[in-house]
Amino acid sequence: MSTTTTAPALLPLELVDRCIGSRIWVVMKSEKEFAGTLLGFDDFVNMVLEDVTEYENTPEGRKVTKLDQILLNGNNICMFIPGGEPPSD
């Protein structure tokens, strides 16, 4: 008989809290994605990122913009990937 160990379950806000100080990749509901270091968030999952790269898909191609800091509205976040970076095209 084999036994498997599973990691303890995390609530969503606990996962976000563990990502503070780490790089994350945030996919918005619009055509934008952000990769940066998570500085903080609130109960609505509004996020503050620093050392940010913004990726925007446009008809002309992918537009890349570097930003020092940004505040993302949690209402417009589709998903975020801890430790992730957008794929390079």
mmCIF file of C-alpha atoms in Angstrom, residues 3 6 9-10 16-17 23 25 27 36-37 47 49 51 54-56 58 60 64-65 70-71 80-81:
data_model
loop_
_atom_site.group_PDB
_atom_site.id
_atom_site.type_symbol
_atom_site.label_atom_id
_atom_site.label_comp_id
_atom_site.label_asym_id
_atom_site.label_seq_id
_atom_site.Cartn_x
_atom_site.Cartn_y
_atom_site.Cartn_z
ATOM 1 C CA THR A 3 0.843 6.609 0.618
ATOM 2 C CA THR A 6 -0.342 16.328 -0.447
ATOM 3 C CA ALA A 9 -4.740 23.541 0.861
ATOM 4 C CA LEU A 10 -4.320 27.295 0.526
ATOM 5 C CA VAL A 16 -1.366 35.828 -3.269
ATOM 6 C CA ASP A 17 0.147 36.760 0.121
ATOM 7 C CA ARG A 23 7.849 37.760 -9.693
ATOM 8 C CA TRP A 25 2.681 37.163 -14.416
ATOM 9 C CA VAL A 27 -3.193 38.207 -17.365
ATOM 10 C CA GLY A 36 6.550 42.217 -12.304
ATOM 11 C CA THR A 37 7.394 41.904 -8.630
ATOM 12 C CA MET A 47 -2.192 44.604 -6.915
ATOM 13 C CA LEU A 49 3.735 45.642 -8.979
ATOM 14 C CA ASP A 51 9.843 46.556 -12.138
ATOM 15 C CA GLU A 54 3.533 45.411 -19.885
ATOM 16 C CA TYR A 55 2.599 43.293 -22.898
ATOM 17 C CA GLU A 56 -0.277 44.423 -25.104
ATOM 18 C CA THR A 58 -2.474 44.854 -30.872
ATOM 19 C CA GLU A 60 0.156 45.502 -35.379
ATOM 20 C CA VAL A 64 6.116 45.881 -24.858
ATOM 21 C CA THR A 65 6.393 48.725 -22.322
ATOM 22 C CA ILE A 70 1.708 49.981 -11.550
ATOM 23 C CA LEU A 71 -1.557 49.483 -9.680
ATOM 24 C CA PHE A 80 -2.031 35.390 -12.239
ATOM 25 C CA ILE A 81 0.824 32.931 -12.383
#
